[in-house]
Amino acid sequence: MEEWAYDGMTYQINSMYLLPEDAWTYELIGPRATSDVVGAVAVVIPDATPDGEQFTPADATHAYVAATERPLPWPVLLHFVRFVESSGDIVSGAPNAAVAGDLSLSLNLRRFASRVFEVTSHHDGEHDGWCYELYEVNPTNTSNDYIYIRIPDLQPSGGPFVPALARQVTVAGHGNSKLPWPVFRHFLDAIFASGHVVDDQEG
């Protein structure tokens, strides 16, 4: 377990083997608020040799990301992503399984293997900000599952969108959100490319 203090709060990164799934998981857990609900994001990496003595990470195309509905700060998420990537457990041996899709964020499709995903962006009047949502396009699934990133607007009363600093940006999931690691990572790259996350050089 690793602990990380950020903006007066303490976050934990746990890693463990999940026997039911024959996979290794990295989990970011946020601080408890007034309830027992905590923010959490998990990266689950299947074991390529589940009958072996040591964990052997399967190709990253088989890993997935899940998120709870309690938001986590964007800088904390990035710290977690760097931690997972530096672990050596994100391996890529399938160059033909890349995510296909433009980095434009509004209503654009991404293709990954035989699956299709979509990114939508819209102004969130309820929270005075801009919201980006990533979800799988699956006509047979009637549930509303997605991972989203919300960026507060510094002048919500009118005028062009002015993004708040990165420490005010949050990430969370909705429903049973489980997305392939390469698709999620591509999503983060798109957010960076948008220029809507303003680095405050802290954290």
mmCIF file of C-alpha atoms in Angstrom:
data_model
loop_
_atom_site.group_PDB
_atom_site.id
_atom_site.type_symbol
_atom_site.label_atom_id
_atom_site.label_comp_id
_atom_site.label_asym_id
_atom_site.label_seq_id
_atom_site.Cartn_x
_atom_site.Cartn_y
_atom_site.Cartn_z
ATOM 1 C CA MET A 1 0.000 0.000 0.000
ATOM 2 C CA GLU A 2 1.170 3.511 -0.823
ATOM 3 C CA GLU A 3 -0.287 6.716 0.608
ATOM 4 C CA TRP A 4 -0.258 10.071 -1.097
ATOM 5 C CA ALA A 5 -1.240 13.382 0.469
ATOM 6 C CA TYR A 6 -2.831 15.935 -1.827
ATOM 7 C CA ASP A 7 -4.653 19.182 -1.054
ATOM 8 C CA GLY A 8 -5.074 18.276 2.603
ATOM 9 C CA MET A 9 -6.446 14.784 1.870
ATOM 10 C CA THR A 10 -4.821 11.342 1.970
ATOM 11 C CA TYR A 11 -5.240 8.865 -0.876
ATOM 12 C CA GLN A 12 -4.215 5.217 -0.962
ATOM 13 C CA ILE A 13 -2.960 3.014 -3.779
ATOM 14 C CA ASN A 14 -3.439 -0.675 -3.098
ATOM 15 C CA SER A 15 -2.359 -3.612 -5.223
ATOM 16 C CA MET A 16 -3.506 -7.209 -4.824
ATOM 17 C CA TYR A 17 -4.245 -10.436 -6.654
ATOM 18 C CA LEU A 18 -7.904 -11.161 -7.390
ATOM 19 C CA LEU A 19 -8.374 -14.923 -7.263
ATOM 20 C CA PRO A 20 -11.873 -14.987 -8.799
ATOM 21 C CA GLU A 21 -10.630 -13.103 -11.855
ATOM 22 C CA ASP A 22 -7.068 -14.468 -12.014
ATOM 23 C CA ALA A 23 -5.863 -10.890 -12.271
ATOM 24 C CA TRP A 24 -3.769 -8.273 -10.510
ATOM 25 C CA THR A 25 -5.475 -5.025 -9.573
ATOM 26 C CA TYR A 26 -4.238 -1.567 -8.725
ATOM 27 C CA GLU A 27 -6.791 0.489 -6.828
ATOM 28 C CA LEU A 28 -6.808 4.182 -6.004
ATOM 29 C CA ILE A 29 -8.966 4.981 -2.965
ATOM 30 C CA GLY A 30 -9.975 8.484 -2.012
ATOM 31 C CA PRO A 31 -10.727 9.912 1.447
ATOM 32 C CA ARG A 32 -13.997 9.200 3.216
ATOM 33 C CA ALA A 33 -16.448 12.039 3.447
ATOM 34 C CA THR A 34 -19.486 12.123 5.735
ATOM 35 C CA SER A 35 -20.552 8.683 4.489
ATOM 36 C CA ASP A 36 -18.737 5.413 3.910
ATOM 37 C CA VAL A 37 -18.574 6.085 0.169
ATOM 38 C CA VAL A 38 -15.056 6.692 -1.132
ATOM 39 C CA GLY A 39 -13.708 7.636 -4.500
ATOM 40 C CA ALA A 40 -12.031 4.749 -6.265
ATOM 41 C CA VAL A 41 -10.506 3.864 -9.612
ATOM 42 C CA ALA A 42 -9.170 0.384 -10.333
ATOM 43 C CA VAL A 43 -7.003 -1.054 -13.086
ATOM 44 C CA VAL A 44 -7.420 -4.823 -13.457
ATOM 45 C CA ILE A 45 -4.732 -6.752 -15.355
ATOM 46 C CA PRO A 46 -5.397 -10.446 -16.165
ATOM 47 C CA ASP A 47 -2.738 -13.034 -15.349
ATOM 48 C CA ALA A 48 -1.323 -14.642 -18.493
ATOM 49 C CA THR A 49 -0.165 -17.662 -16.451
ATOM 50 C CA PRO A 50 -2.783 -18.125 -13.695
ATOM 51 C CA ASP A 51 -1.475 -21.609 -12.908
ATOM 52 C CA GLY A 52 2.091 -20.363 -12.481
ATOM 53 C CA GLU A 53 3.868 -19.356 -9.307
ATOM 54 C CA GLN A 54 4.292 -15.717 -10.283
ATOM 55 C CA PHE A 55 1.996 -13.140 -11.812
ATOM 56 C CA THR A 56 2.630 -12.595 -15.514
ATOM 57 C CA PRO A 57 0.683 -9.618 -16.860
ATOM 58 C CA ALA A 58 -1.384 -10.269 -19.951
ATOM 59 C CA ASP A 59 -1.185 -7.805 -22.804
ATOM 60 C CA ALA A 60 -2.620 -4.394 -21.884
ATOM 61 C CA THR A 61 -5.395 -4.917 -24.442
ATOM 62 C CA HIS A 62 -6.976 -7.275 -21.893
ATOM 63 C CA ALA A 63 -6.707 -4.876 -18.927
ATOM 64 C CA TYR A 64 -9.626 -2.674 -17.949
ATOM 65 C CA VAL A 65 -10.419 0.383 -15.830
ATOM 66 C CA ALA A 66 -13.384 0.769 -13.463
ATOM 67 C CA ALA A 67 -14.467 3.834 -11.486
ATOM 68 C CA THR A 68 -16.965 4.535 -8.721
ATOM 69 C CA GLU A 69 -19.407 7.438 -8.729
ATOM 70 C CA ARG A 70 -17.523 9.481 -6.125
ATOM 71 C CA PRO A 71 -15.223 11.995 -7.910
ATOM 72 C CA LEU A 72 -11.441 12.036 -7.584
ATOM 73 C CA PRO A 73 -9.177 15.008 -8.406
ATOM 74 C CA TRP A 74 -7.507 14.977 -11.821
ATOM 75 C CA PRO A 75 -3.929 15.347 -10.429
ATOM 76 C CA VAL A 76 -4.532 12.351 -8.143
ATOM 77 C CA LEU A 77 -5.725 10.286 -11.096
ATOM 78 C CA LEU A 78 -2.621 11.190 -13.104
ATOM 79 C CA HIS A 79 -0.398 10.225 -10.183
ATOM 80 C CA PHE A 80 -2.188 6.866 -10.086
ATOM 81 C CA VAL A 81 -1.842 6.319 -13.849
ATOM 82 C CA ARG A 82 1.898 7.036 -13.682
ATOM 83 C CA PHE A 83 2.204 4.650 -10.741
ATOM 84 C CA VAL A 84 0.495 1.834 -12.663
ATOM 85 C CA GLU A 85 2.500 2.448 -15.822
ATOM 86 C CA SER A 86 5.788 2.484 -13.894
ATOM 87 C CA SER A 87 4.955 -0.873 -12.272
ATOM 88 C CA GLY A 88 5.952 -2.770 -15.398
ATOM 89 C CA ASP A 89 2.601 -4.573 -15.454
ATOM 90 C CA ILE A 90 1.268 -2.608 -18.434
ATOM 91 C CA VAL A 91 2.789 -4.489 -21.360
ATOM 92 C CA SER A 92 1.938 -4.220 -25.035
ATOM 93 C CA GLY A 93 2.689 -6.993 -27.474
ATOM 94 C CA ALA A 94 -0.199 -6.458 -29.869
ATOM 95 C CA PRO A 95 0.649 -3.437 -32.066
ATOM 96 C CA ASN A 96 -2.377 -4.053 -34.290
ATOM 97 C CA ALA A 97 -4.788 -3.606 -31.374
ATOM 98 C CA ALA A 98 -4.375 0.147 -31.107
ATOM 99 C CA VAL A 99 -7.293 2.478 -30.455
ATOM 100 C CA ALA A 100 -8.486 4.066 -33.687
ATOM 101 C CA GLY A 101 -10.150 7.464 -33.546
ATOM 102 C CA ASP A 102 -9.422 11.149 -33.790
ATOM 103 C CA LEU A 103 -8.509 13.039 -30.631
ATOM 104 C CA SER A 104 -11.431 15.391 -31.218
ATOM 105 C CA LEU A 105 -13.605 15.193 -28.126
ATOM 106 C CA SER A 106 -17.097 16.002 -29.328
ATOM 107 C CA LEU A 107 -19.243 13.112 -30.528
ATOM 108 C CA ASN A 108 -16.421 11.080 -31.972
ATOM 109 C CA LEU A 109 -16.051 7.326 -32.186
ATOM 110 C CA ARG A 110 -13.132 5.190 -31.115
ATOM 111 C CA ARG A 111 -12.690 1.634 -32.312
ATOM 112 C CA PHE A 112 -10.846 -0.988 -30.332
ATOM 113 C CA ALA A 113 -10.730 -4.508 -31.741
ATOM 114 C CA SER A 114 -14.387 -5.277 -32.558
ATOM 115 C CA ARG A 115 -15.786 -2.819 -30.006
ATOM 116 C CA VAL A 116 -16.913 0.772 -30.532
ATOM 117 C CA PHE A 117 -16.672 3.601 -27.986
ATOM 118 C CA GLU A 118 -17.810 7.192 -28.074
ATOM 119 C CA VAL A 119 -16.665 10.423 -26.456
ATOM 120 C CA THR A 120 -19.198 13.203 -25.992
ATOM 121 C CA SER A 121 -18.666 16.655 -24.534
ATOM 122 C CA HIS A 122 -21.241 19.131 -23.280
ATOM 123 C CA HIS A 123 -21.682 22.091 -20.991
ATOM 124 C CA ASP A 124 -22.874 20.923 -17.579
ATOM 125 C CA GLY A 125 -25.195 23.655 -16.357
ATOM 126 C CA GLU A 126 -25.921 21.863 -13.101
ATOM 127 C CA HIS A 127 -22.257 21.991 -12.063
ATOM 128 C CA ASP A 128 -21.175 25.081 -14.043
ATOM 129 C CA GLY A 129 -18.537 23.380 -16.132
ATOM 130 C CA TRP A 130 -17.645 21.284 -19.124
ATOM 131 C CA CYS A 131 -18.027 17.508 -19.094
ATOM 132 C CA TYR A 132 -16.403 14.784 -21.214
ATOM 133 C CA GLU A 133 -17.941 11.304 -21.178
ATOM 134 C CA LEU A 134 -16.490 8.031 -22.487
ATOM 135 C CA TYR A 135 -18.703 4.978 -22.959
ATOM 136 C CA GLU A 136 -19.095 1.873 -25.077
ATOM 137 C CA VAL A 137 -21.599 1.899 -27.927
ATOM 138 C CA ASN A 138 -23.503 -1.329 -27.376
ATOM 139 C CA PRO A 139 -27.147 -1.529 -28.553
ATOM 140 C CA THR A 140 -27.725 -4.649 -26.450
ATOM 141 C CA ASN A 141 -26.766 -2.891 -23.211
ATOM 142 C CA THR A 142 -29.522 -0.667 -21.832
ATOM 143 C CA SER A 143 -27.597 0.499 -18.754
ATOM 144 C CA ASN A 144 -26.037 3.962 -18.617
ATOM 145 C CA ASP A 145 -22.360 3.224 -17.940
ATOM 146 C CA TYR A 146 -19.565 5.706 -18.556
ATOM 147 C CA ILE A 147 -16.491 7.402 -17.125
ATOM 148 C CA TYR A 148 -16.502 11.187 -17.147
ATOM 149 C CA ILE A 149 -14.214 14.135 -16.514
ATOM 150 C CA ARG A 150 -15.717 17.420 -15.321
ATOM 151 C CA ILE A 151 -13.922 20.758 -15.674
ATOM 152 C CA PRO A 152 -15.380 23.783 -13.814
ATOM 153 C CA ASP A 153 -15.996 26.969 -15.811
ATOM 154 C CA LEU A 154 -14.494 30.132 -14.296
ATOM 155 C CA GLN A 155 -17.097 32.324 -15.975
ATOM 156 C CA PRO A 156 -20.283 30.266 -16.042
ATOM 157 C CA SER A 157 -22.562 33.286 -16.309
ATOM 158 C CA GLY A 158 -21.615 33.942 -19.915
ATOM 159 C CA GLY A 159 -18.856 34.243 -22.475
ATOM 160 C CA PRO A 160 -16.430 31.572 -23.702
ATOM 161 C CA PHE A 161 -15.555 28.584 -21.547
ATOM 162 C CA VAL A 162 -12.645 29.365 -19.206
ATOM 163 C CA PRO A 163 -11.341 26.160 -17.600
ATOM 164 C CA ALA A 164 -10.434 26.056 -13.921
ATOM 165 C CA LEU A 165 -7.070 24.813 -12.727
ATOM 166 C CA ALA A 166 -6.306 21.090 -12.814
ATOM 167 C CA ARG A 167 -6.812 20.674 -9.069
ATOM 168 C CA GLN A 168 -10.506 21.503 -9.548
ATOM 169 C CA VAL A 169 -10.999 18.960 -12.347
ATOM 170 C CA THR A 170 -12.584 15.666 -11.286
ATOM 171 C CA VAL A 171 -12.993 12.152 -12.691
ATOM 172 C CA ALA A 172 -15.635 9.592 -11.780
ATOM 173 C CA GLY A 173 -17.702 6.727 -13.139
ATOM 174 C CA HIS A 174 -21.410 6.232 -13.619
ATOM 175 C CA GLY A 175 -23.158 2.887 -13.428
ATOM 176 C CA ASN A 176 -21.046 -0.220 -14.002
ATOM 177 C CA SER A 177 -18.262 1.554 -15.854
ATOM 178 C CA LYS A 178 -15.570 -0.819 -17.136
ATOM 179 C CA LEU A 179 -13.449 0.314 -20.064
ATOM 180 C CA PRO A 180 -10.395 -1.244 -21.737
ATOM 181 C CA TRP A 181 -7.142 0.274 -20.510
ATOM 182 C CA PRO A 182 -5.991 1.389 -24.005
ATOM 183 C CA VAL A 183 -9.324 3.154 -24.619
ATOM 184 C CA PHE A 184 -9.189 4.906 -21.241
ATOM 185 C CA ARG A 185 -5.565 5.948 -21.795
ATOM 186 C CA HIS A 186 -6.456 7.301 -25.227
ATOM 187 C CA PHE A 187 -9.248 9.286 -23.558
ATOM 188 C CA LEU A 188 -6.767 10.921 -21.182
ATOM 189 C CA ASP A 189 -4.551 11.845 -24.135
ATOM 190 C CA ALA A 190 -7.561 13.509 -25.753
ATOM 191 C CA ILE A 191 -8.226 15.535 -22.612
ATOM 192 C CA PHE A 192 -4.604 16.712 -22.624
ATOM 193 C CA ALA A 193 -4.869 17.609 -26.305
ATOM 194 C CA SER A 194 -8.002 19.658 -25.704
ATOM 195 C CA GLY A 195 -6.068 22.249 -23.703
ATOM 196 C CA HIS A 196 -8.941 22.374 -21.207
ATOM 197 C CA VAL A 197 -6.897 21.108 -18.271
ATOM 198 C CA VAL A 198 -4.784 23.981 -16.964
ATOM 199 C CA ASP A 199 -1.751 22.710 -15.058
ATOM 200 C CA ASP A 200 -1.315 24.587 -11.790
ATOM 201 C CA GLN A 201 2.186 23.132 -11.298
ATOM 202 C CA GLU A 202 1.274 21.716 -7.899
ATOM 203 C CA GLY A 203 0.809 18.159 -6.601
#
